[in-house]
Amino acid sequence: MQKKLFTSQSIIRKNKINSTNNFALELLKSRNPAAGTVVLTLNQTKGRGQQTNSWESESGKNLTISIILRPEFLPITQQFHISMLISLGVYDYLCNYLENVSIKWPNDIYVGDKKIAGILIENSIMGSVLSTSVCGIGLNVNQSKFISDAPNPISLLNCTGKEYDLETELEKLLICIEKRYYQLKNDFFMQMEKDYLDKLYWHNEDHSFEDENGLFTGRIVGISNWGQLRIEAEEGERIYNFKEVSFIK
Ligand code: BTN
């Protein structure tokens, strides 16, 4: 197996915590954790999702981790690249097992029309560059049933019928994320943008969407520099921030 360069040199393992992202954010305030530090728990009691959503994860069944990065090389205007790098890392990892994996803008990981992983990125800035980034990943691995009102969850076990050793999977996942991290750090921005668009759910396909003005038909044509979704509709291009548009069918 390829050697990891920095992630998991320091893995902080907690039996039970409310949220690995909260723990990582506290750590950044009180200690000086190195880039690549990973916070992991097998029992996350109050996992946070995007905005006010929560994240369901049955104890001992899934990967719930937060990776601390210090992407000081990245201008804040390019901060969506952190979402791209983590999404692509999770995407690459899942492609070892599954076909039909895609990235639903901004950073949900889908298998077909179901969500297998969610990502919550929390950045801090210093002047015009990023200072720290807490990259939370919830990846459904061995959970067979979901009880929350999340619309369409699925796990690796649901997809393949197999159970996985979480430690082994963590290692594989971190290797994939690390490769993407270096792709970004070494300035391969354009390749990363291309890869992200290539894997994007509903990219260049006609579909129904809904915004504050109602339903419309359009096609996703790209992402703005700030990570907004660009949809070509009949009357021209529309640009959306997160939660301003829903994917209908
Ligand atoms: C979403 O899809 O809404 C994002 C879900 C992110 C969940 C992960 S689990 C590990 C990390 N800690 C949290 O509290 N949330 C993220």
Short mmCIF file of C-alpha atoms and ligand atoms in Angstrom, two decimals:
data_model
loop_
_atom_site.label_atom_id
_atom_site.label_comp_id
_atom_site.label_asym_id
_atom_site.label_seq_id
_atom_site.Cartn_x
_atom_site.Cartn_y
_atom_site.Cartn_z
CA MET A 1 0.00 0.00 0.00
CA GLN A 2 1.23 3.48 -0.80
CA LYS A 3 2.67 5.35 2.16
CA LYS A 4 0.71 8.27 3.49
CA LEU A 5 2.63 11.51 3.64
CA PHE A 6 0.93 13.33 6.43
CA THR A 7 -2.65 12.34 7.21
CA SER A 8 -2.97 9.87 10.07
CA GLN A 9 0.52 10.57 11.42
CA SER A 10 -1.64 11.90 14.18
CA ILE A 11 -5.04 10.26 14.59
CA ILE A 12 -6.97 11.33 17.65
CA ARG A 13 -9.39 8.56 18.51
CA LYS A 14 -12.35 9.28 20.74
CA ASN A 15 -14.77 6.58 21.93
CA LYS A 16 -17.68 8.98 21.98
CA ILE A 17 -17.97 12.67 21.13
CA ASN A 18 -20.75 14.93 19.92
CA SER A 19 -19.07 15.90 16.66
CA THR A 20 -15.61 15.35 15.24
CA ASN A 21 -15.82 18.77 13.56
CA ASN A 22 -16.60 20.45 16.91
CA PHE A 23 -13.71 18.59 18.52
CA ALA A 24 -11.32 19.60 15.73
CA LEU A 25 -12.43 23.26 15.93
CA GLU A 26 -11.82 23.25 19.71
CA LEU A 27 -8.44 21.67 19.16
CA LEU A 28 -7.49 24.48 16.80
CA LYS A 29 -8.37 27.00 19.51
CA SER A 30 -6.60 25.31 22.40
CA ARG A 31 -3.65 23.42 20.86
CA ASN A 32 -1.70 23.77 17.70
CA PRO A 33 -2.58 20.59 15.79
CA ALA A 34 -0.40 19.79 12.81
CA ALA A 35 -1.82 19.78 9.30
CA GLY A 36 -3.09 16.30 8.57
CA THR A 37 -4.32 15.62 12.10
CA VAL A 38 -7.37 13.37 11.95
CA VAL A 39 -10.10 13.24 14.59
CA LEU A 40 -12.07 10.01 14.58
CA THR A 41 -14.91 8.65 16.68
CA LEU A 42 -16.89 5.46 16.44
CA ASN A 43 -19.77 7.02 18.30
CA GLN A 44 -20.69 10.52 17.17
CA THR A 45 -23.70 11.59 19.20
CA LYS A 46 -24.56 14.92 17.57
CA GLY A 47 -23.09 14.83 14.09
CA ARG A 48 -23.57 18.05 12.20
CA GLY A 49 -24.59 18.25 8.57
CA GLN A 50 -24.76 21.19 6.19
CA GLN A 51 -26.52 24.22 7.64
CA THR A 52 -28.83 23.08 10.47
CA ASN A 53 -29.04 19.44 9.39
CA SER A 54 -27.83 16.62 11.59
CA TRP A 55 -25.84 13.58 10.49
CA GLU A 56 -27.01 10.09 11.40
CA SER A 57 -24.39 7.46 12.10
CA GLU A 58 -25.04 4.26 14.05
CA SER A 59 -22.39 3.67 16.69
CA GLY A 60 -19.46 1.53 15.50
CA LYS A 61 -20.73 1.16 11.95
CA ASN A 62 -19.36 4.03 9.90
CA LEU A 63 -16.48 6.42 9.39
CA THR A 64 -17.05 9.80 10.99
CA ILE A 65 -13.85 11.81 10.81
CA SER A 66 -12.52 15.33 10.57
CA ILE A 67 -9.23 16.14 8.89
CA ILE A 68 -7.45 19.34 9.86
CA LEU A 69 -5.71 21.07 6.97
CA ARG A 70 -3.68 24.27 6.87
CA PRO A 71 -4.08 25.30 3.24
CA GLU A 72 -2.22 28.57 3.52
CA PHE A 73 -1.32 28.34 -0.17
CA LEU A 74 -4.97 28.78 -1.17
CA PRO A 75 -6.46 32.25 -1.78
CA ILE A 76 -9.92 32.61 -0.22
CA THR A 77 -11.31 33.15 -3.70
CA GLN A 78 -10.33 29.52 -4.38
CA GLN A 79 -11.69 28.01 -1.19
CA PHE A 80 -14.19 25.82 -3.01
CA HIS A 81 -11.16 23.76 -4.06
CA ILE A 82 -11.14 22.28 -0.55
CA SER A 83 -14.63 20.93 -1.22
CA MET A 84 -13.42 19.60 -4.54
CA LEU A 85 -10.38 17.88 -3.05
CA ILE A 86 -12.32 16.14 -0.28
CA SER A 87 -15.19 15.17 -2.58
CA LEU A 88 -12.78 13.75 -5.14
CA GLY A 89 -10.83 11.88 -2.47
CA VAL A 90 -14.00 10.19 -1.21
CA TYR A 91 -15.10 9.62 -4.79
CA ASP A 92 -11.75 7.96 -5.68
CA TYR A 93 -11.95 5.74 -2.60
CA LEU A 94 -15.49 4.57 -3.41
CA CYS A 95 -14.55 3.80 -7.00
CA ASN A 96 -12.48 0.90 -5.60
CA TYR A 97 -15.79 -0.80 -4.81
CA LEU A 98 -18.61 0.77 -6.75
CA GLU A 99 -19.70 1.98 -10.15
CA ASN A 100 -22.09 4.84 -10.58
CA VAL A 101 -20.49 7.09 -7.96
CA SER A 102 -20.85 10.83 -8.45
CA ILE A 103 -20.49 14.12 -6.62
CA LYS A 104 -23.69 16.01 -6.08
CA TRP A 105 -22.94 19.72 -5.85
CA PRO A 106 -21.56 21.01 -3.65
CA ASN A 107 -20.12 17.97 -1.89
CA ASP A 108 -22.52 15.08 -1.38
CA ILE A 109 -21.27 11.75 -2.58
CA TYR A 110 -23.86 9.72 -4.40
CA VAL A 111 -24.25 6.16 -5.63
CA GLY A 112 -26.95 6.31 -8.29
CA ASP A 113 -29.56 8.57 -6.70
CA LYS A 114 -28.62 7.81 -3.10
CA LYS A 115 -26.27 9.54 -0.72
CA ILE A 116 -23.42 7.48 0.72
CA ALA A 117 -21.29 10.26 2.21
CA GLY A 118 -21.66 13.83 3.40
CA ILE A 119 -18.97 16.45 3.82
CA LEU A 120 -18.88 19.49 6.09
CA ILE A 121 -16.01 21.93 5.52
CA GLU A 122 -15.34 24.71 8.01
CA ASN A 123 -12.64 27.17 6.99
CA SER A 124 -10.92 30.02 8.76
CA ILE A 125 -9.09 32.74 6.89
CA MET A 126 -6.02 34.87 7.45
CA GLY A 127 -5.92 37.96 5.25
CA SER A 128 -6.49 36.83 1.71
CA VAL A 129 -5.64 33.14 2.17
CA LEU A 130 -7.10 30.20 4.02
CA SER A 131 -5.62 29.51 7.41
CA THR A 132 -7.25 26.29 8.57
CA SER A 133 -9.82 23.95 7.20
CA VAL A 134 -11.72 21.34 9.19
CA CYS A 135 -12.93 18.76 6.72
CA GLY A 136 -15.64 16.56 8.22
CA ILE A 137 -16.56 13.38 6.41
CA GLY A 138 -19.38 11.02 7.24
CA LEU A 139 -19.11 7.87 5.16
CA ASN A 140 -21.77 5.17 5.53
CA VAL A 141 -19.93 1.87 5.64
CA ASN A 142 -21.59 -0.96 7.59
CA GLN A 143 -24.92 0.58 8.60
CA SER A 144 -27.82 -1.39 7.14
CA LYS A 145 -30.83 0.72 8.20
CA PHE A 146 -31.23 4.47 8.55
CA ILE A 147 -33.85 5.92 10.87
CA SER A 148 -33.51 9.68 10.44
CA ASP A 149 -35.57 11.63 7.93
CA ALA A 150 -32.56 11.94 5.60
CA PRO A 151 -34.19 11.40 2.19
CA ASN A 152 -31.98 8.83 0.50
CA PRO A 153 -29.14 7.33 2.57
CA ILE A 154 -27.22 4.26 1.50
CA SER A 155 -24.09 2.48 2.78
CA LEU A 156 -21.28 0.42 1.28
CA LEU A 157 -22.87 -2.62 2.93
CA ASN A 158 -26.23 -1.81 1.28
CA CYS A 159 -24.45 -1.60 -2.09
CA THR A 160 -22.17 -4.64 -1.96
CA GLY A 161 -23.67 -6.90 0.73
CA LYS A 162 -20.26 -7.01 2.43
CA GLU A 163 -19.02 -5.76 5.80
CA TYR A 164 -15.81 -3.77 6.00
CA ASP A 165 -13.08 -3.32 8.58
CA LEU A 166 -13.24 0.36 9.48
CA GLU A 167 -9.51 0.73 10.20
CA THR A 168 -8.57 -0.66 6.80
CA GLU A 169 -11.10 1.54 5.08
CA LEU A 170 -9.90 4.61 6.96
CA GLU A 171 -6.39 4.02 5.73
CA LYS A 172 -7.53 3.60 2.13
CA LEU A 173 -9.70 6.69 2.33
CA LEU A 174 -6.91 8.84 3.73
CA ILE A 175 -4.55 7.76 0.97
CA CYS A 176 -7.09 8.88 -1.64
CA ILE A 177 -7.65 12.21 0.09
CA GLU A 178 -3.97 12.79 0.46
CA LYS A 179 -3.36 12.27 -3.26
CA ARG A 180 -5.96 14.89 -4.03
CA TYR A 181 -4.47 17.23 -1.43
CA TYR A 182 -1.13 17.13 -3.20
CA GLN A 183 -2.82 17.57 -6.55
CA LEU A 184 -4.11 20.88 -5.21
CA LYS A 185 -1.00 21.90 -3.33
CA ASN A 186 1.16 21.28 -6.37
CA ASP A 187 -0.97 23.65 -8.35
CA PHE A 188 -2.93 21.26 -10.52
CA PHE A 189 -6.03 23.39 -10.01
CA MET A 190 -7.27 23.00 -13.55
CA GLN A 191 -7.00 19.23 -13.49
CA MET A 192 -8.91 19.15 -10.21
CA GLU A 193 -11.63 21.40 -11.60
CA LYS A 194 -11.90 19.17 -14.65
CA ASP A 195 -12.08 16.00 -12.54
CA TYR A 196 -14.74 17.54 -10.29
CA LEU A 197 -16.91 18.48 -13.28
CA ASP A 198 -16.38 15.07 -14.87
CA LYS A 199 -17.80 13.36 -11.78
CA LEU A 200 -20.56 15.87 -11.12
CA TYR A 201 -24.08 14.47 -10.71
CA TRP A 202 -26.42 15.66 -13.52
CA HIS A 203 -23.62 17.56 -15.26
CA ASN A 204 -24.60 18.46 -18.82
CA GLU A 205 -27.95 16.65 -18.59
CA ASP A 206 -31.43 18.17 -18.85
CA HIS A 207 -33.31 18.01 -15.55
CA SER A 208 -35.96 19.72 -13.44
CA PHE A 209 -34.83 22.09 -10.73
CA GLU A 210 -36.68 24.36 -8.35
CA ASP A 211 -35.73 27.79 -7.04
CA GLU A 212 -37.67 30.52 -5.22
CA ASN A 213 -39.57 31.25 -8.41
CA GLY A 214 -40.70 27.67 -9.00
CA LEU A 215 -39.85 24.73 -11.21
CA PHE A 216 -37.73 25.04 -14.32
CA THR A 217 -35.80 22.85 -16.73
CA GLY A 218 -32.10 23.35 -17.16
CA ARG A 219 -28.71 21.75 -17.31
CA ILE A 220 -25.73 22.11 -15.00
CA VAL A 221 -22.94 23.66 -17.06
CA GLY A 222 -20.33 24.32 -14.41
CA ILE A 223 -19.27 25.90 -11.16
CA SER A 224 -18.29 29.52 -10.61
CA ASN A 225 -14.94 30.45 -9.03
CA TRP A 226 -16.76 30.79 -5.73
CA GLY A 227 -18.25 27.32 -6.02
CA GLN A 228 -21.71 28.43 -7.06
CA LEU A 229 -23.75 26.18 -9.32
CA ARG A 230 -24.21 27.38 -12.89
CA ILE A 231 -27.38 26.14 -14.56
CA GLU A 232 -28.23 26.92 -18.16
CA ALA A 233 -31.99 27.49 -18.37
CA GLU A 234 -34.13 28.51 -21.34
CA GLU A 235 -33.63 32.23 -20.87
CA GLY A 236 -29.93 32.01 -20.01
CA GLU A 237 -27.59 31.09 -17.21
CA ARG A 238 -28.60 31.15 -13.55
CA ILE A 239 -26.14 31.01 -10.67
CA TYR A 240 -26.98 29.57 -7.27
CA ASN A 241 -25.55 29.44 -3.80
CA PHE A 242 -26.08 26.36 -1.66
CA LYS A 243 -29.75 25.78 -0.75
CA GLU A 244 -31.01 28.29 -3.31
CA VAL A 245 -31.89 25.54 -5.75
CA SER A 246 -33.23 21.98 -5.40
CA PHE A 247 -32.66 19.07 -7.68
CA ILE A 248 -36.11 17.68 -8.62
CA LYS A 249 -35.85 14.97 -11.29
C1 BTN B 1 -24.03 16.80 5.09
O1 BTN B 1 -24.15 16.05 4.12
O2 BTN B 1 -24.97 17.47 5.49
C2 BTN B 1 -22.69 16.88 5.77
C3 BTN B 1 -22.50 15.78 6.75
C4 BTN B 1 -21.15 15.78 7.43
C5 BTN B 1 -21.05 14.75 8.51
C6 BTN B 1 -19.66 14.61 9.05
S1 BTN B 1 -19.50 13.24 10.13
C7 BTN B 1 -17.94 13.79 10.66
C8 BTN B 1 -18.01 15.29 10.76
N1 BTN B 1 -18.47 15.70 12.07
C9 BTN B 1 -19.65 16.29 12.03
O3 BTN B 1 -20.30 16.72 13.01
N2 BTN B 1 -20.10 16.34 10.76
C10 BTN B 1 -19.13 15.79 9.85
#
